[in-house]
């Protein structure tokens, strides 16, 4: 996270789904982070997800045990690369081929890969220059392996935005605009989504004078922000539409956003990061994106969304970062979230 403000048997034939702009409910997944020294084995975690009827998961990087456990589970996967691999992925096609050979091909008949993400939240930053070359080489390697229908993208935080209010004025910062324009062109040509981490929590804590807690928690019944003919009752939609506006300004009118992370911490920030608020946010988030309403700017367009995260992770930075989990490491609930709406 960037606090500044994306089957029936092990032998079945897998179809790799594209991201279509059709009016349907967004599908819900979870982020499976592993920055903890007390977490259960992946086989138990995947069994837990199946018991909760969770059908999507995001892995931040390839994990052999997790990928093994996912085979034949019916749980689709967004698979990330390590940020430190981006330079090699972008500069060396053979490295990208080996990455696909080791991390995708062995599982491709029993796992549906929804997307490969080249890095996580490296734009802006020193690694940003390597993202698009890495995406291109990964796509080439997938095509050579007859897996070209798997989308390739990258994951960004809202730190890429120079302006986000009102949503129609959303635009990328001058620093990242050339990079995001090139990435957007790649995504548009490939009909692949942009993965975006959307956190109303961080927007709220950095601007409490202008943002109400109710607006951040999906708890406003009235329009809070009027943007031309569009009205916003929640901050999640406003942030998402600000990114859509930024994409439009660099030629990405038809690029779809997948919300790769969203969540709310349950501890370590007074009366803001509480179990009650986290439970409210995540349940209302799931209900909202499952309702097929889309956003004011993209009504009726599905917003596939991945809740952050499965577990409280004790090796993340101290403070709220360790308290985004739906579950404690012993697999008891921090609070209950209803995934089937």
mmCIF file of C-alpha atoms in Angstrom:
data_model
loop_
_atom_site.group_PDB
_atom_site.id
_atom_site.type_symbol
_atom_site.label_atom_id
_atom_site.label_comp_id
_atom_site.label_asym_id
_atom_site.label_seq_id
_atom_site.Cartn_x
_atom_site.Cartn_y
_atom_site.Cartn_z
ATOM 1 C CA UNK A 1 0.000 0.000 0.000
ATOM 2 C CA UNK A 2 1.112 3.555 -0.704
ATOM 3 C CA UNK A 3 -0.169 5.877 1.994
ATOM 4 C CA UNK A 4 0.027 8.901 -0.265
ATOM 5 C CA UNK A 5 -3.027 8.800 -1.723
ATOM 6 C CA UNK A 6 -4.955 -2.600 -8.440
ATOM 7 C CA UNK A 7 -12.495 -25.392 -11.169
ATOM 8 C CA UNK A 8 -13.620 -28.604 -11.784
ATOM 9 C CA UNK A 9 -10.426 -30.672 -11.848
ATOM 10 C CA UNK A 10 -6.696 -30.267 -12.003
ATOM 11 C CA UNK A 11 -6.795 -31.229 -15.638
ATOM 12 C CA UNK A 12 -9.543 -29.020 -16.955
ATOM 13 C CA UNK A 13 -9.047 -26.690 -19.883
ATOM 14 C CA UNK A 14 -8.883 -23.102 -18.671
ATOM 15 C CA UNK A 15 -10.289 -20.156 -20.531
ATOM 16 C CA UNK A 16 -8.537 -16.880 -19.797
ATOM 17 C CA UNK A 17 -11.133 -14.172 -19.424
ATOM 18 C CA UNK A 18 -10.716 -10.662 -20.765
ATOM 19 C CA UNK A 19 -12.049 -7.558 -19.063
ATOM 20 C CA UNK A 20 -15.172 -6.386 -20.849
ATOM 21 C CA UNK A 21 -17.065 -3.154 -20.252
ATOM 22 C CA UNK A 22 -20.438 -4.778 -19.788
ATOM 23 C CA UNK A 23 -23.128 -4.085 -17.234
ATOM 24 C CA UNK A 24 -22.645 -6.746 -14.596
ATOM 25 C CA UNK A 25 -21.821 -7.008 -10.939
ATOM 26 C CA UNK A 26 -18.201 -6.589 -9.980
ATOM 27 C CA UNK A 27 -16.505 -9.721 -8.708
ATOM 28 C CA UNK A 28 -14.900 -9.737 -5.274
ATOM 29 C CA UNK A 29 -11.507 -11.117 -4.371
ATOM 30 C CA UNK A 30 -8.988 -10.800 -1.565
ATOM 31 C CA UNK A 31 -5.315 -9.930 -1.304
ATOM 32 C CA UNK A 32 -3.175 -12.739 0.065
ATOM 33 C CA UNK A 33 -0.201 -11.024 1.665
ATOM 34 C CA UNK A 34 2.446 -13.129 3.361
ATOM 35 C CA UNK A 35 4.451 -10.606 5.406
ATOM 36 C CA UNK A 36 4.051 -12.462 8.661
ATOM 37 C CA UNK A 37 6.041 -15.041 10.597
ATOM 38 C CA UNK A 38 2.983 -16.684 12.124
ATOM 39 C CA UNK A 39 0.705 -17.256 9.123
ATOM 40 C CA UNK A 40 -0.930 -20.613 8.352
ATOM 41 C CA UNK A 41 0.300 -22.701 5.404
ATOM 42 C CA UNK A 42 -1.142 -21.800 1.986
ATOM 43 C CA UNK A 43 -3.060 -25.076 1.741
ATOM 44 C CA UNK A 44 -5.087 -24.090 4.811
ATOM 45 C CA UNK A 45 -5.552 -20.536 3.543
ATOM 46 C CA UNK A 46 -6.910 -21.669 0.184
ATOM 47 C CA UNK A 47 -9.251 -24.071 1.972
ATOM 48 C CA UNK A 48 -10.464 -21.136 4.069
ATOM 49 C CA UNK A 49 -11.133 -19.059 0.954
ATOM 50 C CA UNK A 50 -13.083 -21.916 -0.610
ATOM 51 C CA UNK A 51 -15.165 -22.286 2.546
ATOM 52 C CA UNK A 52 -16.073 -18.593 2.272
ATOM 53 C CA UNK A 53 -16.932 -18.940 -1.446
ATOM 54 C CA UNK A 54 -14.187 -16.483 -2.389
ATOM 55 C CA UNK A 55 -13.340 -17.025 -6.050
ATOM 56 C CA UNK A 56 -10.586 -14.449 -6.650
ATOM 57 C CA UNK A 57 -7.225 -13.927 -4.999
ATOM 58 C CA UNK A 58 -4.279 -11.646 -5.626
ATOM 59 C CA UNK A 59 -0.739 -12.850 -4.969
ATOM 60 C CA UNK A 60 1.887 -10.124 -4.773
ATOM 61 C CA UNK A 61 4.560 -12.452 -6.123
ATOM 62 C CA UNK A 62 4.843 -16.110 -7.096
ATOM 63 C CA UNK A 63 4.666 -18.456 -4.139
ATOM 64 C CA UNK A 64 5.104 -22.115 -4.974
ATOM 65 C CA UNK A 65 3.004 -23.473 -2.120
ATOM 66 C CA UNK A 66 0.160 -21.034 -2.793
ATOM 67 C CA UNK A 67 0.122 -21.781 -6.523
ATOM 68 C CA UNK A 68 0.159 -25.509 -5.785
ATOM 69 C CA UNK A 69 -2.781 -25.124 -3.413
ATOM 70 C CA UNK A 70 -4.717 -23.041 -5.938
ATOM 71 C CA UNK A 71 -4.670 -25.771 -8.577
ATOM 72 C CA UNK A 72 -8.164 -27.075 -9.146
ATOM 73 C CA UNK A 73 -9.559 -24.799 -6.428
ATOM 74 C CA UNK A 74 -11.790 -22.724 -8.693
ATOM 75 C CA UNK A 75 -10.103 -19.569 -7.377
ATOM 76 C CA UNK A 76 -8.835 -17.200 -10.083
ATOM 77 C CA UNK A 77 -5.526 -15.414 -9.583
ATOM 78 C CA UNK A 78 -3.932 -12.044 -10.176
ATOM 79 C CA UNK A 79 -0.226 -12.848 -10.008
ATOM 80 C CA UNK A 80 2.348 -10.149 -9.373
ATOM 81 C CA UNK A 81 6.055 -9.983 -10.031
ATOM 82 C CA UNK A 82 8.585 -8.888 -7.455
ATOM 83 C CA UNK A 83 9.407 -5.210 -7.852
ATOM 84 C CA UNK A 84 13.102 -6.051 -7.816
ATOM 85 C CA UNK A 85 12.598 -8.280 -10.880
ATOM 86 C CA UNK A 86 11.251 -5.459 -13.048
ATOM 87 C CA UNK A 87 14.602 -4.356 -14.451
ATOM 88 C CA UNK A 88 15.533 -7.890 -15.507
ATOM 89 C CA UNK A 89 12.054 -8.573 -16.860
ATOM 90 C CA UNK A 90 12.219 -5.428 -18.960
ATOM 91 C CA UNK A 91 15.770 -5.720 -20.245
ATOM 92 C CA UNK A 92 16.045 -9.466 -20.819
ATOM 93 C CA UNK A 93 13.371 -11.374 -22.739
ATOM 94 C CA UNK A 94 14.923 -14.677 -21.670
ATOM 95 C CA UNK A 95 14.381 -13.663 -18.024
ATOM 96 C CA UNK A 96 10.692 -13.012 -18.795
ATOM 97 C CA UNK A 97 10.455 -16.364 -20.589
ATOM 98 C CA UNK A 98 11.946 -18.131 -17.583
ATOM 99 C CA UNK A 99 9.564 -16.274 -15.258
ATOM 100 C CA UNK A 100 6.562 -17.474 -17.270
ATOM 101 C CA UNK A 101 8.062 -20.962 -17.551
ATOM 102 C CA UNK A 102 8.453 -21.257 -13.787
ATOM 103 C CA UNK A 103 5.433 -19.373 -12.470
ATOM 104 C CA UNK A 104 2.630 -19.642 -15.019
ATOM 105 C CA UNK A 105 3.003 -22.586 -17.396
ATOM 106 C CA UNK A 106 3.125 -25.331 -14.709
ATOM 107 C CA UNK A 107 -0.238 -24.172 -13.332
ATOM 108 C CA UNK A 108 -1.972 -22.966 -16.479
ATOM 109 C CA UNK A 109 -4.167 -26.043 -16.924
ATOM 110 C CA UNK A 110 -5.563 -25.900 -13.403
ATOM 111 C CA UNK A 111 -5.476 -22.219 -12.448
ATOM 112 C CA UNK A 112 -7.141 -19.303 -14.197
ATOM 113 C CA UNK A 113 -4.780 -16.339 -14.236
ATOM 114 C CA UNK A 114 -6.899 -13.206 -14.406
ATOM 115 C CA UNK A 115 -3.892 -10.952 -14.881
ATOM 116 C CA UNK A 116 -0.130 -10.704 -14.473
ATOM 117 C CA UNK A 117 0.930 -7.491 -12.721
ATOM 118 C CA UNK A 118 4.385 -6.151 -13.512
ATOM 119 C CA UNK A 119 5.251 -4.715 -10.119
ATOM 120 C CA UNK A 120 3.230 -3.038 -7.403
ATOM 121 C CA UNK A 121 3.145 0.722 -6.745
ATOM 122 C CA UNK A 122 6.510 1.569 -8.320
ATOM 123 C CA UNK A 123 5.143 4.588 -10.217
ATOM 124 C CA UNK A 124 6.381 7.204 -9.405
ATOM 125 C CA UNK A 125 9.856 6.019 -8.523
ATOM 126 C CA UNK A 126 13.178 4.811 -9.849
ATOM 127 C CA UNK A 127 11.704 1.531 -11.093
ATOM 128 C CA UNK A 128 8.943 3.195 -13.112
ATOM 129 C CA UNK A 129 11.059 3.243 -16.276
ATOM 130 C CA UNK A 130 11.209 -0.564 -16.239
ATOM 131 C CA UNK A 131 7.467 -1.218 -15.956
ATOM 132 C CA UNK A 132 6.398 -0.968 -19.595
ATOM 133 C CA UNK A 133 9.386 -2.949 -20.959
ATOM 134 C CA UNK A 134 8.606 -5.637 -18.370
ATOM 135 C CA UNK A 135 4.954 -5.687 -19.427
ATOM 136 C CA UNK A 136 5.944 -6.058 -23.071
ATOM 137 C CA UNK A 137 8.370 -8.894 -22.428
ATOM 138 C CA UNK A 138 5.911 -10.726 -20.195
ATOM 139 C CA UNK A 139 3.247 -10.443 -22.881
ATOM 140 C CA UNK A 140 5.674 -11.757 -25.499
ATOM 141 C CA UNK A 141 6.643 -14.676 -23.269
ATOM 142 C CA UNK A 142 2.992 -15.532 -22.635
ATOM 143 C CA UNK A 143 2.193 -15.448 -26.343
ATOM 144 C CA UNK A 144 5.123 -17.728 -27.102
ATOM 145 C CA UNK A 145 3.720 -20.157 -24.530
ATOM 146 C CA UNK A 146 0.263 -20.009 -26.177
ATOM 147 C CA UNK A 147 -1.035 -18.130 -23.144
ATOM 148 C CA UNK A 148 -1.414 -14.777 -24.847
ATOM 149 C CA UNK A 149 -4.964 -14.262 -23.616
ATOM 150 C CA UNK A 150 -3.726 -13.668 -20.072
ATOM 151 C CA UNK A 151 -3.785 -9.886 -19.543
ATOM 152 C CA UNK A 152 -0.603 -8.128 -18.464
ATOM 153 C CA UNK A 153 -0.789 -4.893 -16.492
ATOM 154 C CA UNK A 154 0.784 -3.095 -13.549
ATOM 155 C CA UNK A 155 -0.539 -1.941 -10.189
ATOM 156 C CA UNK A 156 -0.554 1.740 -9.260
ATOM 157 C CA UNK A 157 -1.593 3.713 -6.214
ATOM 158 C CA UNK A 158 -3.318 7.067 -6.339
ATOM 159 C CA UNK A 159 0.119 8.647 -5.947
ATOM 160 C CA UNK A 160 0.057 8.756 -9.760
ATOM 161 C CA UNK A 161 -2.630 11.450 -9.571
ATOM 162 C CA UNK A 162 -1.673 15.105 -9.553
ATOM 163 C CA UNK A 163 -5.277 16.197 -9.187
ATOM 164 C CA UNK A 164 -8.275 14.173 -8.070
ATOM 165 C CA UNK A 165 -10.917 16.760 -7.141
ATOM 166 C CA UNK A 166 -13.428 17.018 -8.507
ATOM 167 C CA UNK A 167 -13.227 13.598 -10.178
ATOM 168 C CA UNK A 168 -13.698 15.029 -13.679
ATOM 169 C CA UNK A 169 -10.442 16.954 -13.238
ATOM 170 C CA UNK A 170 -8.462 13.869 -12.355
ATOM 171 C CA UNK A 171 -5.098 13.802 -14.097
ATOM 172 C CA UNK A 172 -1.710 12.175 -13.722
ATOM 173 C CA UNK A 173 1.184 14.141 -12.271
ATOM 174 C CA UNK A 174 3.554 15.765 -14.729
ATOM 175 C CA UNK A 175 6.264 13.392 -13.544
ATOM 176 C CA UNK A 176 4.368 10.198 -14.341
ATOM 177 C CA UNK A 177 2.177 11.367 -17.225
ATOM 178 C CA UNK A 178 4.556 10.232 -20.022
ATOM 179 C CA UNK A 179 4.985 6.830 -18.363
ATOM 180 C CA UNK A 180 1.267 6.411 -17.732
ATOM 181 C CA UNK A 181 0.438 7.489 -21.284
ATOM 182 C CA UNK A 182 2.682 4.773 -22.727
ATOM 183 C CA UNK A 183 1.317 2.160 -20.334
ATOM 184 C CA UNK A 184 -2.239 3.229 -21.138
ATOM 185 C CA UNK A 185 -1.567 2.817 -24.856
ATOM 186 C CA UNK A 186 -0.307 -0.711 -24.194
ATOM 187 C CA UNK A 187 -3.354 -1.568 -22.081
ATOM 188 C CA UNK A 188 -5.791 -0.116 -24.604
ATOM 189 C CA UNK A 189 -4.239 -2.056 -27.491
ATOM 190 C CA UNK A 190 -4.273 -5.297 -25.503
ATOM 191 C CA UNK A 191 -7.728 -4.678 -23.967
ATOM 192 C CA UNK A 192 -6.188 -5.168 -20.531
ATOM 193 C CA UNK A 193 -7.194 -3.436 -17.276
ATOM 194 C CA UNK A 194 -5.229 -1.021 -15.139
ATOM 195 C CA UNK A 195 -4.880 -2.281 -11.574
ATOM 196 C CA UNK A 196 -5.446 0.522 -9.064
ATOM 197 C CA UNK A 197 -5.174 0.483 -5.271
ATOM 198 C CA UNK A 198 -8.038 2.628 -3.951
ATOM 199 C CA UNK A 199 -7.987 3.619 -0.280
ATOM 200 C CA UNK A 200 -10.581 6.122 0.962
ATOM 201 C CA UNK A 201 -9.055 5.573 4.417
ATOM 202 C CA UNK A 202 -5.782 7.263 3.493
ATOM 203 C CA UNK A 203 -7.527 10.072 1.620
ATOM 204 C CA UNK A 204 -9.658 10.713 4.698
ATOM 205 C CA UNK A 205 -6.878 10.723 7.293
ATOM 206 C CA UNK A 206 -4.826 13.183 5.236
ATOM 207 C CA UNK A 207 -7.709 15.621 4.669
ATOM 208 C CA UNK A 208 -10.201 15.334 7.507
ATOM 209 C CA UNK A 209 -11.102 19.012 7.226
ATOM 210 C CA UNK A 210 -12.629 18.489 3.795
ATOM 211 C CA UNK A 211 -13.629 14.816 3.833
ATOM 212 C CA UNK A 212 -16.215 13.400 6.208
ATOM 213 C CA UNK A 213 -15.878 9.963 7.755
ATOM 214 C CA UNK A 214 -19.364 9.063 6.543
ATOM 215 C CA UNK A 215 -18.349 9.861 2.944
ATOM 216 C CA UNK A 216 -15.270 7.642 3.287
ATOM 217 C CA UNK A 217 -17.237 4.769 4.871
ATOM 218 C CA UNK A 218 -20.066 4.539 2.278
ATOM 219 C CA UNK A 219 -22.326 5.966 4.972
ATOM 220 C CA UNK A 220 -23.682 9.066 3.218
ATOM 221 C CA UNK A 221 -27.231 8.816 1.917
ATOM 222 C CA UNK A 222 -27.058 12.160 0.116
ATOM 223 C CA UNK A 223 -24.798 13.487 -2.618
ATOM 224 C CA UNK A 224 -21.667 14.944 -1.009
ATOM 225 C CA UNK A 225 -19.712 16.025 -4.076
ATOM 226 C CA UNK A 226 -21.438 17.514 -7.110
ATOM 227 C CA UNK A 227 -19.303 17.346 -10.252
ATOM 228 C CA UNK A 228 -21.246 18.820 -13.151
ATOM 229 C CA UNK A 229 -24.161 16.481 -13.769
ATOM 230 C CA UNK A 230 -22.612 13.747 -11.635
ATOM 231 C CA UNK A 231 -23.140 13.302 -7.909
ATOM 232 C CA UNK A 232 -20.946 11.355 -5.501
ATOM 233 C CA UNK A 233 -22.174 9.764 -2.283
ATOM 234 C CA UNK A 234 -18.940 7.941 -1.463
ATOM 235 C CA UNK A 235 -15.218 8.569 -1.734
ATOM 236 C CA UNK A 236 -14.459 5.200 -3.343
ATOM 237 C CA UNK A 237 -16.392 6.161 -6.480
ATOM 238 C CA UNK A 238 -14.843 9.622 -6.525
ATOM 239 C CA UNK A 239 -11.292 8.243 -6.403
ATOM 240 C CA UNK A 240 -12.041 5.598 -9.028
ATOM 241 C CA UNK A 241 -13.588 8.151 -11.375
ATOM 242 C CA UNK A 242 -10.640 10.511 -10.874
ATOM 243 C CA UNK A 243 -8.410 7.740 -12.227
ATOM 244 C CA UNK A 244 -10.828 7.190 -15.118
ATOM 245 C CA UNK A 245 -10.599 10.906 -15.907
ATOM 246 C CA UNK A 246 -6.802 10.739 -15.813
ATOM 247 C CA UNK A 247 -6.853 7.757 -18.172
ATOM 248 C CA UNK A 248 -9.098 9.632 -20.585
ATOM 249 C CA UNK A 249 -6.643 12.524 -20.688
ATOM 250 C CA UNK A 250 -3.905 10.201 -21.974
ATOM 251 C CA UNK A 251 -6.084 8.330 -24.459
ATOM 252 C CA UNK A 252 -7.398 5.559 -22.221
ATOM 253 C CA UNK A 253 -11.112 6.121 -22.714
ATOM 254 C CA UNK A 254 -11.812 2.402 -22.923
ATOM 255 C CA UNK A 255 -9.305 1.092 -20.384
ATOM 256 C CA UNK A 256 -11.088 -0.625 -17.495
ATOM 257 C CA UNK A 257 -10.019 -0.256 -13.879
ATOM 258 C CA UNK A 258 -9.720 -3.250 -11.582
ATOM 259 C CA UNK A 259 -9.447 -2.215 -7.939
ATOM 260 C CA UNK A 260 -6.527 -4.364 -6.848
ATOM 261 C CA UNK A 261 -6.641 -3.231 -3.214
ATOM 262 C CA UNK A 262 -9.131 -1.541 -0.950
ATOM 263 C CA UNK A 263 -9.684 -1.867 2.758
ATOM 264 C CA UNK A 264 -9.769 -0.228 6.170
ATOM 265 C CA UNK A 265 -7.577 -0.867 9.233
ATOM 266 C CA UNK A 266 -9.121 -2.118 12.454
ATOM 267 C CA UNK A 267 -6.590 -0.799 14.983
ATOM 268 C CA UNK A 268 -3.779 1.670 15.759
ATOM 269 C CA UNK A 269 -5.470 4.955 14.846
ATOM 270 C CA UNK A 270 -7.853 5.928 17.611
ATOM 271 C CA UNK A 271 -11.531 6.134 16.744
ATOM 272 C CA UNK A 272 -10.868 5.995 12.995
ATOM 273 C CA UNK A 273 -9.186 2.608 12.658
ATOM 274 C CA UNK A 274 -11.641 0.464 14.587
ATOM 275 C CA UNK A 275 -13.130 -2.958 14.075
ATOM 276 C CA UNK A 276 -16.555 -1.360 13.654
ATOM 277 C CA UNK A 277 -15.356 1.024 10.938
ATOM 278 C CA UNK A 278 -13.357 -1.658 9.140
ATOM 279 C CA UNK A 279 -16.331 -4.001 9.167
ATOM 280 C CA UNK A 280 -18.634 -1.271 7.931
ATOM 281 C CA UNK A 281 -16.287 -0.223 5.139
ATOM 282 C CA UNK A 282 -15.584 -3.672 3.764
ATOM 283 C CA UNK A 283 -19.168 -4.896 3.934
ATOM 284 C CA UNK A 284 -20.449 -1.762 2.232
ATOM 285 C CA UNK A 285 -17.631 -1.907 -0.317
ATOM 286 C CA UNK A 286 -18.580 -5.454 -1.268
ATOM 287 C CA UNK A 287 -22.275 -4.597 -1.438
ATOM 288 C CA UNK A 288 -21.510 -1.547 -3.573
ATOM 289 C CA UNK A 289 -19.324 -3.208 -6.181
ATOM 290 C CA UNK A 290 -21.540 -6.303 -6.244
ATOM 291 C CA UNK A 291 -24.564 -4.185 -7.045
ATOM 292 C CA UNK A 292 -23.677 -3.546 -10.703
ATOM 293 C CA UNK A 293 -24.264 0.193 -10.273
ATOM 294 C CA UNK A 294 -20.748 1.117 -11.363
ATOM 295 C CA UNK A 295 -19.586 4.658 -10.640
ATOM 296 C CA UNK A 296 -21.236 7.949 -11.619
ATOM 297 C CA UNK A 297 -18.779 8.310 -14.507
ATOM 298 C CA UNK A 298 -19.091 4.653 -15.550
ATOM 299 C CA UNK A 299 -22.617 3.623 -14.560
ATOM 300 C CA UNK A 300 -23.376 -0.052 -14.984
ATOM 301 C CA UNK A 301 -19.730 -0.960 -15.509
ATOM 302 C CA UNK A 302 -18.450 -3.694 -13.246
ATOM 303 C CA UNK A 303 -15.667 -2.890 -10.782
ATOM 304 C CA UNK A 304 -13.830 -6.070 -9.900
ATOM 305 C CA UNK A 305 -12.387 -5.387 -6.449
ATOM 306 C CA UNK A 306 -9.878 -7.134 -4.187
ATOM 307 C CA UNK A 307 -10.233 -6.525 -0.460
ATOM 308 C CA UNK A 308 -7.013 -5.931 1.446
ATOM 309 C CA UNK A 309 -6.255 -8.294 3.076
ATOM 310 C CA UNK A 310 -6.800 -11.832 4.328
ATOM 311 C CA UNK A 311 -4.565 -11.578 7.406
ATOM 312 C CA UNK A 312 -3.107 -9.140 9.862
ATOM 313 C CA UNK A 313 0.593 -9.330 8.925
ATOM 314 C CA UNK A 314 3.081 -8.729 11.731
ATOM 315 C CA UNK A 315 6.116 -8.115 9.495
ATOM 316 C CA UNK A 316 4.577 -5.101 7.789
ATOM 317 C CA UNK A 317 5.515 -1.637 9.111
ATOM 318 C CA UNK A 318 4.192 -1.058 12.625
ATOM 319 C CA UNK A 319 0.906 0.745 13.101
ATOM 320 C CA UNK A 320 -2.215 0.461 10.979
ATOM 321 C CA UNK A 321 -0.327 -1.425 8.239
ATOM 322 C CA UNK A 322 -0.422 -4.506 10.462
ATOM 323 C CA UNK A 323 -4.181 -4.324 10.976
ATOM 324 C CA UNK A 324 -5.888 -4.521 7.592
ATOM 325 C CA UNK A 325 -6.668 -8.227 7.901
ATOM 326 C CA UNK A 326 -10.058 -9.869 7.898
ATOM 327 C CA UNK A 327 -8.518 -12.725 9.876
ATOM 328 C CA UNK A 328 -6.006 -13.200 12.628
ATOM 329 C CA UNK A 329 -3.135 -15.573 11.812
ATOM 330 C CA UNK A 330 -4.952 -18.353 13.711
ATOM 331 C CA UNK A 331 -7.714 -18.022 11.071
ATOM 332 C CA UNK A 332 -10.338 -16.621 13.428
ATOM 333 C CA UNK A 333 -12.191 -13.566 12.149
ATOM 334 C CA UNK A 334 -11.179 -10.078 13.178
ATOM 335 C CA UNK A 335 -14.738 -9.241 12.129
ATOM 336 C CA UNK A 336 -17.259 -10.804 9.793
ATOM 337 C CA UNK A 337 -17.527 -9.799 6.157
ATOM 338 C CA UNK A 338 -20.276 -11.151 3.924
ATOM 339 C CA UNK A 339 -18.772 -12.049 0.549
ATOM 340 C CA UNK A 340 -21.954 -13.433 -1.006
ATOM 341 C CA UNK A 341 -24.365 -10.568 -1.548
#
